[in-house]
Coordinates of C-alpha atoms in Angstrom, one line a residue:
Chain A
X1 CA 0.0 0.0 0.0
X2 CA 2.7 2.3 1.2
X3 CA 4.6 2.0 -2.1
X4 CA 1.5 2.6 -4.4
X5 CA 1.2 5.8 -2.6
X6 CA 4.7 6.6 -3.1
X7 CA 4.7 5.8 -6.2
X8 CA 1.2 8.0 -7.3
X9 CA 3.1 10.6 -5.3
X10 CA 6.1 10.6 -7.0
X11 CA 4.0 10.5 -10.6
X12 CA 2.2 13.4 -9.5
X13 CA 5.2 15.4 -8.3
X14 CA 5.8 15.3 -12.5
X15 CA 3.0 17.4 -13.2
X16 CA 4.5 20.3 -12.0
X17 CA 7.9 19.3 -14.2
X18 CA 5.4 18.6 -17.6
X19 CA 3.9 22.2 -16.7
X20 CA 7.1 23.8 -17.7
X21 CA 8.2 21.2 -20.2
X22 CA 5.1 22.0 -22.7
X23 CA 5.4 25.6 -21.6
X24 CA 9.1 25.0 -23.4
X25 CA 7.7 23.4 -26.7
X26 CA 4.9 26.5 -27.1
X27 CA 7.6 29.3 -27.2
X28 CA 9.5 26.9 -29.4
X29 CA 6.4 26.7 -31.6
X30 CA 6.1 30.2 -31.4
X31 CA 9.7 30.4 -32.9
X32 CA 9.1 28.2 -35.5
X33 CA 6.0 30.6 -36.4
X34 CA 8.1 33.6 -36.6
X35 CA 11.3 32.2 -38.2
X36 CA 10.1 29.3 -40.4
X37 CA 11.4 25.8 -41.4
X38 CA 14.9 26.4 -42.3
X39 CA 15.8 28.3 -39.0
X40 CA 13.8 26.4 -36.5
X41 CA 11.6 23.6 -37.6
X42 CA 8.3 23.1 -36.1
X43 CA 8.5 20.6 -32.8
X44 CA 5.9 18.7 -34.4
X45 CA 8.0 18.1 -37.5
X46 CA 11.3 17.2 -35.3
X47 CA 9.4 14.9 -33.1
X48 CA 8.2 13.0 -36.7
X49 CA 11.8 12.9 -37.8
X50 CA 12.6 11.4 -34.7
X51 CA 9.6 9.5 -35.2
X52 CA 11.5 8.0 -38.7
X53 CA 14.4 7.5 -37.0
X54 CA 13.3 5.0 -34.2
X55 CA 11.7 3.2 -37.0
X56 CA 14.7 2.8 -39.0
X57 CA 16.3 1.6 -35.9
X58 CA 19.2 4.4 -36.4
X59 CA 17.7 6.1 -33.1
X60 CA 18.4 3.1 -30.8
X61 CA 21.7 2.3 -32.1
X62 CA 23.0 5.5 -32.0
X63 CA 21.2 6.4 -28.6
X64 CA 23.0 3.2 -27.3
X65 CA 26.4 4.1 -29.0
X66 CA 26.2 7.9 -26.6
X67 CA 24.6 6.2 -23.6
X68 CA 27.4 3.3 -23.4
X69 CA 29.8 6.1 -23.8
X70 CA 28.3 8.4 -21.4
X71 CA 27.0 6.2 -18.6
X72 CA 30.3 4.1 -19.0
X73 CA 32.6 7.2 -18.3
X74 CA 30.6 8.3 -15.7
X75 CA 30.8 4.8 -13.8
X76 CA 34.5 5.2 -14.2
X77 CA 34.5 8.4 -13.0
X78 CA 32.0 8.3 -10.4
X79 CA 33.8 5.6 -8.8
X80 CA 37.5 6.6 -9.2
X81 CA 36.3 10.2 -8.0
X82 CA 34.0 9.4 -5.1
X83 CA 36.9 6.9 -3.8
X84 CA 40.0 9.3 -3.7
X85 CA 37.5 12.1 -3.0
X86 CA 36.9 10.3 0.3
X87 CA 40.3 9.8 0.7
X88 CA 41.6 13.3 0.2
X89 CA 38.6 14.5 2.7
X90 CA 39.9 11.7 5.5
X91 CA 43.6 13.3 5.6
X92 CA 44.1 17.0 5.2
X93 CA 48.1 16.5 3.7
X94 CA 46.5 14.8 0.8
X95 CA 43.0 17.2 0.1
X96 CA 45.7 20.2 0.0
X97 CA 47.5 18.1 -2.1
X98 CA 44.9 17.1 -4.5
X99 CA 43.0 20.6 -4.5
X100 CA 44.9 22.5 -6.8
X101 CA 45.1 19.7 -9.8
X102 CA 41.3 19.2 -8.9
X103 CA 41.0 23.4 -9.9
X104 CA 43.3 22.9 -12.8
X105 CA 41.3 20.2 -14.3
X106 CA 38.2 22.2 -13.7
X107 CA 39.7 24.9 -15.4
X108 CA 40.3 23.1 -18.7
X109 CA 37.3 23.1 -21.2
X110 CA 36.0 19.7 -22.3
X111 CA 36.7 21.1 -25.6
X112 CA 40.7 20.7 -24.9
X113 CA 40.2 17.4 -23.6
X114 CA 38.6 16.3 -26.8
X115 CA 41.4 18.0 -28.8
X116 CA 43.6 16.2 -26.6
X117 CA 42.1 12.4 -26.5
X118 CA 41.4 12.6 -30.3
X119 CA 45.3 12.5 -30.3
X120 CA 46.1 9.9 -28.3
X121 CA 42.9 7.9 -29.2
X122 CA 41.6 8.5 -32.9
X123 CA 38.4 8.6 -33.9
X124 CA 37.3 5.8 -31.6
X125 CA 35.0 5.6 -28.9
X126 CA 37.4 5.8 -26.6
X127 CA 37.7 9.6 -27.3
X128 CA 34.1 10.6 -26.0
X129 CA 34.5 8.2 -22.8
X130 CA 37.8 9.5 -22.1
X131 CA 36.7 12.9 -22.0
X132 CA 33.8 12.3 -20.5
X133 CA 35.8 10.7 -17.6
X134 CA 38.2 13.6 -17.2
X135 CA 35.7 16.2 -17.2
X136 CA 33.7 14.3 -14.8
X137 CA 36.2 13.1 -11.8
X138 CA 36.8 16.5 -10.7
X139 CA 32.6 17.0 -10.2
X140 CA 32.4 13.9 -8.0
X141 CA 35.9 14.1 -6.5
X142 CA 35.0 17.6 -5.1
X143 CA 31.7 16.7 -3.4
X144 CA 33.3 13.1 -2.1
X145 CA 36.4 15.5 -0.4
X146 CA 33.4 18.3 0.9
X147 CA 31.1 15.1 2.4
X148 CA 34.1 13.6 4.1
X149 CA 35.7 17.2 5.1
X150 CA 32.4 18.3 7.5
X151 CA 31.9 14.4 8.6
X152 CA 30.1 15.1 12.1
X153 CA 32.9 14.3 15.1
X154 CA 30.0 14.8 17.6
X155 CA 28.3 11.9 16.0
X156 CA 31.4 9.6 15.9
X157 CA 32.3 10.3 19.9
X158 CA 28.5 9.2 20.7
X159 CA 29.2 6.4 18.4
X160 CA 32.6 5.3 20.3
X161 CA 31.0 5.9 23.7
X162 CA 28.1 3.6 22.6
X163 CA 30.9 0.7 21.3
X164 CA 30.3 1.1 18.1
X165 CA 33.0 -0.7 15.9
X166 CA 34.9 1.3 13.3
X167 CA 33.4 -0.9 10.5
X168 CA 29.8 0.2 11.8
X169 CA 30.7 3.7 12.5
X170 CA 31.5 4.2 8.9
X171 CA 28.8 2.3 7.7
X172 CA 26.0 3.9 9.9
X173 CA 27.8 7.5 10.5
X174 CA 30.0 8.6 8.0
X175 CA 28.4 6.7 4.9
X176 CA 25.5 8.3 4.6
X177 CA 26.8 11.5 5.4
X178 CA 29.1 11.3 2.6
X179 CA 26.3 10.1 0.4
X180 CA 24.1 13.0 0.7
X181 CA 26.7 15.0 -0.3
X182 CA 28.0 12.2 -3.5
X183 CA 24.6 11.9 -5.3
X184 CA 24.2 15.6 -6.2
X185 CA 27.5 15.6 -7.1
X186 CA 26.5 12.5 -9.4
X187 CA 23.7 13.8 -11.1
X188 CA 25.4 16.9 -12.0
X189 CA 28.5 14.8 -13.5
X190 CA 25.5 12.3 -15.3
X191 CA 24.1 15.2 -16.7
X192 CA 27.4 16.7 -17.6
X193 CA 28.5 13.4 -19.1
X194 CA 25.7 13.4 -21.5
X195 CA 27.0 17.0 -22.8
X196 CA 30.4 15.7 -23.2
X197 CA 29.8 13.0 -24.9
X198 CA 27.6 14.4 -28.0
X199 CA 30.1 16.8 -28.6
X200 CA 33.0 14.8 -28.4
X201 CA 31.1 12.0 -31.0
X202 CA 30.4 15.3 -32.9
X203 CA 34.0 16.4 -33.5
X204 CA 36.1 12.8 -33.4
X205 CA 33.3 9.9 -34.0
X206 CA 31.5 8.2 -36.8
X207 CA 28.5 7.0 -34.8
X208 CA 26.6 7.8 -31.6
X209 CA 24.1 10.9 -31.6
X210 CA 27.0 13.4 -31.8
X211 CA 28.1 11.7 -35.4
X212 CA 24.4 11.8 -36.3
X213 CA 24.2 15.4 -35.7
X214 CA 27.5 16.4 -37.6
X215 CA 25.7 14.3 -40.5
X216 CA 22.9 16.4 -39.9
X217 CA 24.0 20.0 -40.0
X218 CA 26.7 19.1 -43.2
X219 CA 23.0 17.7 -45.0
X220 CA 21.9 21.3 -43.1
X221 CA 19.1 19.2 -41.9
X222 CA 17.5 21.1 -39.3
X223 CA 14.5 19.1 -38.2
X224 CA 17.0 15.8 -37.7
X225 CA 19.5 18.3 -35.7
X226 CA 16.3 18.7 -33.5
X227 CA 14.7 15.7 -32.8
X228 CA 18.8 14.5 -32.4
X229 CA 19.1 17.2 -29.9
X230 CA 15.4 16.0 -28.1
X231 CA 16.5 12.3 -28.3
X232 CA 20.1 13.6 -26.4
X233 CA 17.6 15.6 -23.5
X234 CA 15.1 12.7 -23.2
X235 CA 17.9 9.7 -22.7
X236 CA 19.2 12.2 -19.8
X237 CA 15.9 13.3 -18.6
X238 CA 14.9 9.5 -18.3
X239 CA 18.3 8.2 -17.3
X240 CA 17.6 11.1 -13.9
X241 CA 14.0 10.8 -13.5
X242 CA 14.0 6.8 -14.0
X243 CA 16.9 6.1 -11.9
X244 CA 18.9 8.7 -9.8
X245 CA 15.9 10.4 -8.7
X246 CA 13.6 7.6 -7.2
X247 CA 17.0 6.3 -6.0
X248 CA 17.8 9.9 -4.4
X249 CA 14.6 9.6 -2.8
X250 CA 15.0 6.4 -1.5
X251 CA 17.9 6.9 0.5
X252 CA 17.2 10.4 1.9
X253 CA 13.7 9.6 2.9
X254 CA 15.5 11.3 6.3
X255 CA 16.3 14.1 4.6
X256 CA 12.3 14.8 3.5
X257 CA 9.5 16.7 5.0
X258 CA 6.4 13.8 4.8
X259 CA 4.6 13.3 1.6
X260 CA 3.6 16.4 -1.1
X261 CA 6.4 18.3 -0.1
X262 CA 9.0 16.1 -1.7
X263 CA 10.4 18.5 -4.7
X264 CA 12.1 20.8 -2.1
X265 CA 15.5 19.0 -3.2
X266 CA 14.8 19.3 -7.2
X267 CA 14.2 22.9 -6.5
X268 CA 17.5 23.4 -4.2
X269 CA 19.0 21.3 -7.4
X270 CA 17.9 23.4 -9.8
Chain B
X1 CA 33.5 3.0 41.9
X2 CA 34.7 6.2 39.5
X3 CA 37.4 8.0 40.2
X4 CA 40.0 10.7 38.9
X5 CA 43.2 9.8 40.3
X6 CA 45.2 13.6 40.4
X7 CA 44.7 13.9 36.5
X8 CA 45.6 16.8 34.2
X9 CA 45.0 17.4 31.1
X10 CA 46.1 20.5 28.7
X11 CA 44.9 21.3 25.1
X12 CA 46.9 23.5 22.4
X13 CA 49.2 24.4 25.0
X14 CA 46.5 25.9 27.6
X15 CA 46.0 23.9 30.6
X16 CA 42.2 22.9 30.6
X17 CA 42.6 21.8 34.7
X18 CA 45.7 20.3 36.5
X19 CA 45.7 17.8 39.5
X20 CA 42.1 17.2 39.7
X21 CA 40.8 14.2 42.3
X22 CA 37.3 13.1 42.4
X23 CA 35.3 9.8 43.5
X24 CA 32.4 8.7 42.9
X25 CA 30.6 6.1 44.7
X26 CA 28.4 3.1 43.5
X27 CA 24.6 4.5 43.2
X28 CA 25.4 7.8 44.1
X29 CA 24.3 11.0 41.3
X30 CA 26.7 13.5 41.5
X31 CA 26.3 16.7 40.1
X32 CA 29.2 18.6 38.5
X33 CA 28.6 22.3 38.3
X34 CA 30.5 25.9 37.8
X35 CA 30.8 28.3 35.3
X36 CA 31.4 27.2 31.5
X37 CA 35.6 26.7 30.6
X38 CA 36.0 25.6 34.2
X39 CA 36.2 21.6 32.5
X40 CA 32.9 20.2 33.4
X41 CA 32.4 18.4 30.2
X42 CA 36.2 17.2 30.2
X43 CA 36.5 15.5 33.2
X44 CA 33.0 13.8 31.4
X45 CA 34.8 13.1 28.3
X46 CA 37.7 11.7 30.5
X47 CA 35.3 9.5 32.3
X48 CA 33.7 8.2 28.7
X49 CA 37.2 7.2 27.4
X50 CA 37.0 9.5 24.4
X51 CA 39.9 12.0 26.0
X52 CA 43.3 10.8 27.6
X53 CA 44.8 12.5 30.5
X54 CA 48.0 14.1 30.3
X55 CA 48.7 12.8 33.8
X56 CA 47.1 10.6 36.6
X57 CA 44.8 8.0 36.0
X58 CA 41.2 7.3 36.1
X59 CA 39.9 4.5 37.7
X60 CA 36.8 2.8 36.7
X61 CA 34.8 0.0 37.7
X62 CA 31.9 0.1 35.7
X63 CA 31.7 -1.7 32.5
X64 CA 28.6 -0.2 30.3
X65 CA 28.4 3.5 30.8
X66 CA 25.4 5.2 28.7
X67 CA 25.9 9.2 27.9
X68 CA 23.2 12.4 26.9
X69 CA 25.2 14.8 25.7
X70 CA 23.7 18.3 25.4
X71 CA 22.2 17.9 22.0
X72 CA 20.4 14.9 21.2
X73 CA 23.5 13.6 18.7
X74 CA 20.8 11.5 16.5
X75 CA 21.5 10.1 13.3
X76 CA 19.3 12.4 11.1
X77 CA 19.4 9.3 8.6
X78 CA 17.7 6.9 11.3
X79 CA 14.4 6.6 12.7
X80 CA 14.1 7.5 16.0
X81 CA 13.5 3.7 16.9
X82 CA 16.6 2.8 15.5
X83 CA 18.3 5.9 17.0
X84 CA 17.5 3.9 20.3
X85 CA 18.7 0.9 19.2
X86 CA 22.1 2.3 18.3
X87 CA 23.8 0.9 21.4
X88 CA 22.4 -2.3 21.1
X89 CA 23.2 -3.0 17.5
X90 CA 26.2 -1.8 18.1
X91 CA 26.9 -4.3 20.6
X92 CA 25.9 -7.1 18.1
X93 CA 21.9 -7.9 19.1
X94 CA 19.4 -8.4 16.6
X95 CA 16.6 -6.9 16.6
X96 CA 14.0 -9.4 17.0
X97 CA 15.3 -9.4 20.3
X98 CA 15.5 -6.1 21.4
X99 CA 12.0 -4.3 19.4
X100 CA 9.6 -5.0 22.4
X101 CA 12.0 -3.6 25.1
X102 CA 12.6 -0.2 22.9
X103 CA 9.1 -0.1 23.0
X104 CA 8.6 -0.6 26.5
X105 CA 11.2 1.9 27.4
X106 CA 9.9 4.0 25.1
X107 CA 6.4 4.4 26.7
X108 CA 7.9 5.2 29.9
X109 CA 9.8 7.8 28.3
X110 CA 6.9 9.6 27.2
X111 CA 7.3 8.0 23.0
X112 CA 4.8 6.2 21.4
X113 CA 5.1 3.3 18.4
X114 CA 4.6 6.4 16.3
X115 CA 7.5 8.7 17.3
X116 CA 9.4 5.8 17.0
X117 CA 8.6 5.6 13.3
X118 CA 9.9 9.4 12.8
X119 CA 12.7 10.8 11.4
X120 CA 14.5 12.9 14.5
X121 CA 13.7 16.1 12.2
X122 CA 10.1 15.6 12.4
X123 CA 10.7 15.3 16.0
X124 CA 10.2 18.5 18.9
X125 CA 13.4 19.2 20.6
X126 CA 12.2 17.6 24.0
X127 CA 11.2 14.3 21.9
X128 CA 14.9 14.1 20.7
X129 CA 16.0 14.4 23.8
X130 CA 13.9 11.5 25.2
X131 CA 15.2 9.3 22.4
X132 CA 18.7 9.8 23.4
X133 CA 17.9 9.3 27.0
X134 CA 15.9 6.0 25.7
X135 CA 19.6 5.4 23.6
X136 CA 21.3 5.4 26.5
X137 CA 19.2 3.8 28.8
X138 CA 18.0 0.6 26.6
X139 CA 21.5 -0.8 26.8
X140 CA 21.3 -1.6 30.5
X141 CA 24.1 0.9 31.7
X142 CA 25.6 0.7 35.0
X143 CA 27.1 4.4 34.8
X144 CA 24.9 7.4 33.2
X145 CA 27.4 9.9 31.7
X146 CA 25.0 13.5 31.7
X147 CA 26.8 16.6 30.0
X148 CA 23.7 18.9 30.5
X149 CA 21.5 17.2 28.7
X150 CA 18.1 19.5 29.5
X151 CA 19.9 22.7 29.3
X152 CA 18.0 23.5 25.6
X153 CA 14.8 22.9 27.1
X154 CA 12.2 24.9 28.6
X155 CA 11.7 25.5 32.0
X156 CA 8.0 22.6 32.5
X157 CA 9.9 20.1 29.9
X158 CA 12.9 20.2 31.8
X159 CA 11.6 19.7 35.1
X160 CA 9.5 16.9 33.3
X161 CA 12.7 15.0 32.1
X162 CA 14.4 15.8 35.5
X163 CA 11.7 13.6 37.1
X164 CA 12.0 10.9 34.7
X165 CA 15.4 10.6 34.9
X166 CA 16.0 10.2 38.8
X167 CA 12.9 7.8 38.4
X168 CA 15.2 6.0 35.9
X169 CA 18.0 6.0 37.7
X170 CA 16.4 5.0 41.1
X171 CA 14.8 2.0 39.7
X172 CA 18.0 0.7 37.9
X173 CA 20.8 1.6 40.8
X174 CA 22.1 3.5 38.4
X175 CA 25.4 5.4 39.3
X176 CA 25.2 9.3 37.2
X177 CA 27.7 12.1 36.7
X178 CA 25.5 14.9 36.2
X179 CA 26.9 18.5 34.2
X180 CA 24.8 21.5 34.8
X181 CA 25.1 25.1 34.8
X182 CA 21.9 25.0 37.5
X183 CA 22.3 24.7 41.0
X184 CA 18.5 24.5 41.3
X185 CA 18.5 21.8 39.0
X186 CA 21.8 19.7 40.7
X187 CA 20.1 20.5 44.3
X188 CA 16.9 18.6 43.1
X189 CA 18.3 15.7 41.5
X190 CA 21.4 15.0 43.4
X191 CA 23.3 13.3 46.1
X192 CA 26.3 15.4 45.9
X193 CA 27.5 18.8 44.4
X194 CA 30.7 19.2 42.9
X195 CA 31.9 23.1 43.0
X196 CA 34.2 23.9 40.0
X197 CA 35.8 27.4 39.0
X198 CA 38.2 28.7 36.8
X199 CA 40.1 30.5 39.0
X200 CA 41.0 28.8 41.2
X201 CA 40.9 25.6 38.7
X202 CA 39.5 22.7 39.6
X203 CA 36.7 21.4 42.2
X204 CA 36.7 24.4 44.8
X205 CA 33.7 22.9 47.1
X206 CA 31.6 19.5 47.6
X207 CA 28.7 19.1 49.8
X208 CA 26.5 16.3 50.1
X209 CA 22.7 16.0 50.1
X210 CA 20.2 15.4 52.8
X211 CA 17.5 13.4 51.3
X212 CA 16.4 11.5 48.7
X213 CA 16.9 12.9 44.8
X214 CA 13.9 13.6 43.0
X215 CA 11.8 13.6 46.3
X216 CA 13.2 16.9 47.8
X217 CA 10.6 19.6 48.6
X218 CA 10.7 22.8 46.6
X219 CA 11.5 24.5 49.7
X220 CA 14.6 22.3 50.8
X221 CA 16.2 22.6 47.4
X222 CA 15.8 26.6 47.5
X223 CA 17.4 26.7 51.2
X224 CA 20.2 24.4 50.1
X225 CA 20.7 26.5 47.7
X226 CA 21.1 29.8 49.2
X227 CA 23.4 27.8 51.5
X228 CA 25.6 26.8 49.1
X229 CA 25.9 30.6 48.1
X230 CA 26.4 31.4 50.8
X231 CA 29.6 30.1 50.9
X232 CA 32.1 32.3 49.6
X233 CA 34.2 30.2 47.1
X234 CA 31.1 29.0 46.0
X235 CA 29.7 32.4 45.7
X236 CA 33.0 33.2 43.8
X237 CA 32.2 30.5 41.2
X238 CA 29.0 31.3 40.8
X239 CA 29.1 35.4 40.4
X240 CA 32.1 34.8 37.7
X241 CA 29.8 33.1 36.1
X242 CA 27.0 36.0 36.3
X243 CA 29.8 38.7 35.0
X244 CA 30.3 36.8 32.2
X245 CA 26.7 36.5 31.4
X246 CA 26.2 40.6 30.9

């Protein structure tokens, strides 16, 4: 019973997010009306290209090409990032240490990267999931070092004078702290990784949505460069709503005021 | 038995208290009280094992001490039944095992099944503070560990918790080391008051209690009281205290 409700709950929390969603497509309507085809093809007309393009099967293949790419160098560098983030934040020597490459790699564009990986690896896949791994470590090294940096002390001493075993203390104390800190750093390097990964498939790849949309603006195709660029913002928008968020919600059910006030994390997000 | 044994202890080079000896006998609560920096809540953390003395020793013959520290030091990420239960997992029990006696020691504590469902954050300040008394309570302590655990809450709550604590502690036998800036509040509950000051350092006065704690009229506690200031080192303690205040 109690998951039913959750789960009508959660749907209905999206009718707020489709309010704004079909507010987006009107004003993008309202472009087309004013500009015309060539400039910015109706939404209508995008979504029927994209339409064509699931039936050919190129959507899929190519939508699977980017999301291997994507989800794969975020794995990568969610877990390399999260573990010596939590590293750095346990001894202060090593944080200082690590800070100041951290900064430098944030400071280098994702186009560089690209530049970079499409000389050491070609115009393979590699390239996009390299990038997308260095551009993304930084994101979730930085919130694993600030989750483990303000770990609550006053919590471990009550968890020592209660005999709690180091194992535990971490698992029940400093775990979930870190956590609440690690999955909006996650979903900011997901979403990121996405981003990455088109426009490195546009510049150094022959398939994946990125390739597709190069093919598409040389062919000055505008209505496949949209409903490209809507397949690319749906496979994210799923890949958040479908997983991270129900899986946010799960595990900072602590963190929530009771039911039908559960967006007040989206909104801090956004 | 609990007792300092001539310990001192300094921090970032600043001495916190030197050459400080205090006992504490078996079913006796003691109250430790004095103005704040005179290292109340040290000698505590001493006692709890989670600070080492520079020198002397501390001797200690009870083997499951239980601690309220002045904020409730939940896990936000925990109900509050499981915030209970901390100790007790913690210790390796399952809870099959322990669920009916939360619940029991819950109820006496003023928390129903409910509450116990709740996140600490959608409980009141005084409910919090129940759950970390039930914490340390459910795990059978011998020695209660108490570094001013009412001193966030208001006046009828605190009085309320007062009560149920010296019932607690009655019932079990319990030995407690009681903090408090209050002397009201250590007269009421106490068998002995500890006197501490910064200057001098350390324990300046003790006196012991007529009476039984938690039973004391109102009028007995006031007199003791005024007693107790009238004493001048006491007094000295006590007015430092005041200064700082304004």
């Amino acid at each position: 019973m109690g998951v039913v409700k959750d789960i009508a709950v959660y749907f209905w929390s999206v009718w707020g997010a489709l309010v704004g969603l079909f507010l987006f497509v009107a004003l993008w309507e309202a472009g087309h009306a004013v500009y015309g085809d060539f400039i910015l093809p109706a939404p209508a007309d995008a979504l029927a290209r994209f339409g064509d393009f699931v039936h050919d099967g190129s959507a899929v293949s190519a939508a699977s090409d980017t999301a291997i790419r994507a989800i794969g160098g975020f794995a990568v560098s969610g877990l390399i990032g999260s573990l010596v983030g939590v590293m750095a934040g346990l001894s202060i020597t090593a944080a200082r240490a690590v800070r100041p490459v951290v900064t430098v790699l944030l400071g280098i564009p994702p186009i560089a990267w690209i530049v970079l990986a499409l000389l050491w690896f070609g115009p393979t896949g590699m390239t996009p999931m390299f990038t997308v791994i260095v551009t993304s470590i930084p994101i979730t090294f930085a919130g694993a070092v600030e989750g483990t940096r303000t770990l609550d002390r006053d919590l471990e001493d009550m968890a020592r004078i209660f005999r709690a075993t180091r194992l535990r203390i971490f698992v029940d104390v400093h775990l979930p702290h870190i956590l609440s800190y690690l999955f909006p750093a996650w979903i900011t390097a997901l979403g990121m990784a996405w981003k990455v990964a088109v426009m490195a498939e546009l510049l150094a790849t022959s398939d994946g949505i990125g390739a597709r949309m190069a093919t598409a603006r040389v062919n000055l195709d505008m209505a496949a460069t949209m409903a490209w660029i809507v397949a690319t913002v749906g496979l994210l928008l799923m890949v958040e709503y479908l997983v991270l968020e129900p899986l946010k919600r799960r595990t900072e059910t602590w963190r929530q005021r009771p039911a039908g006030h559960g967006n007040s994390s989206q909104m801090r997000r956004m | 038995m609990l007792a300092w044994k001539s310990v001192s202890i300094s921090r970032m080079g600043q001495e916190i208290f030197s050459d400080i000896s205090l006992e504490i006998g078996q079913g006796k609560i003691v109250s430790l009280v004095g103005p704040s920096g005179c290292g109340k809540t040290t000698l505590l953390m001493i006692a709890a094992g989670l600070m080492d003395a520079d020198s002397g020793s501390l001797e200690c013959g009870f083997r499951n001490p239980g601690m309220v520290f002045q904020e409730p030091r939940l896990l936000p990420w925990k109900r509050a039944g499981d915030n209970m239960a901390f100790g007790l997992v913690a210790r390796g029990q399952k809870s099959i095992d322990f669920r009916c006696r939360i619940e029991a020691l819950a109820a006496t504590l003023g928390l129903d099944r409910r509450d116990l469902d709740k996140y600490p954050h959608e409980l009141s300040g005084g409910m919090r503070q129940r759950v970390a008394l039930g914490r340390a309570l459910v795990i059978e302590p011998d020695l209660l560990l108490l570094d001013e655990p009412f001193s966030a809450l208001d006046i009828g709550l605190r009085q309320e918790l007062q009560d149920l604590l010296v019932r607690q502690i009655s019932e079990r036998g319990l030995t407690a080391v009681f903090i408090t800036h209050d002397l009201v509040e250590a007269a009421r509950i106490s068998d002995v008051i500890v006197v501490m000051d910064r200057h001098p350092r350390g324990i300046v006065y003790q006196h012991a209690m007529p009476g039984i704690p938690g039973c004391r009229p109102e009028r007995d506690i006031f007199s003791a009281v005024g007693d107790l200031l009238a004493v001048p080192v006491v007094a000295r303690a006590f007015r430092a205290q005041d200064i700082e205040k304004l």
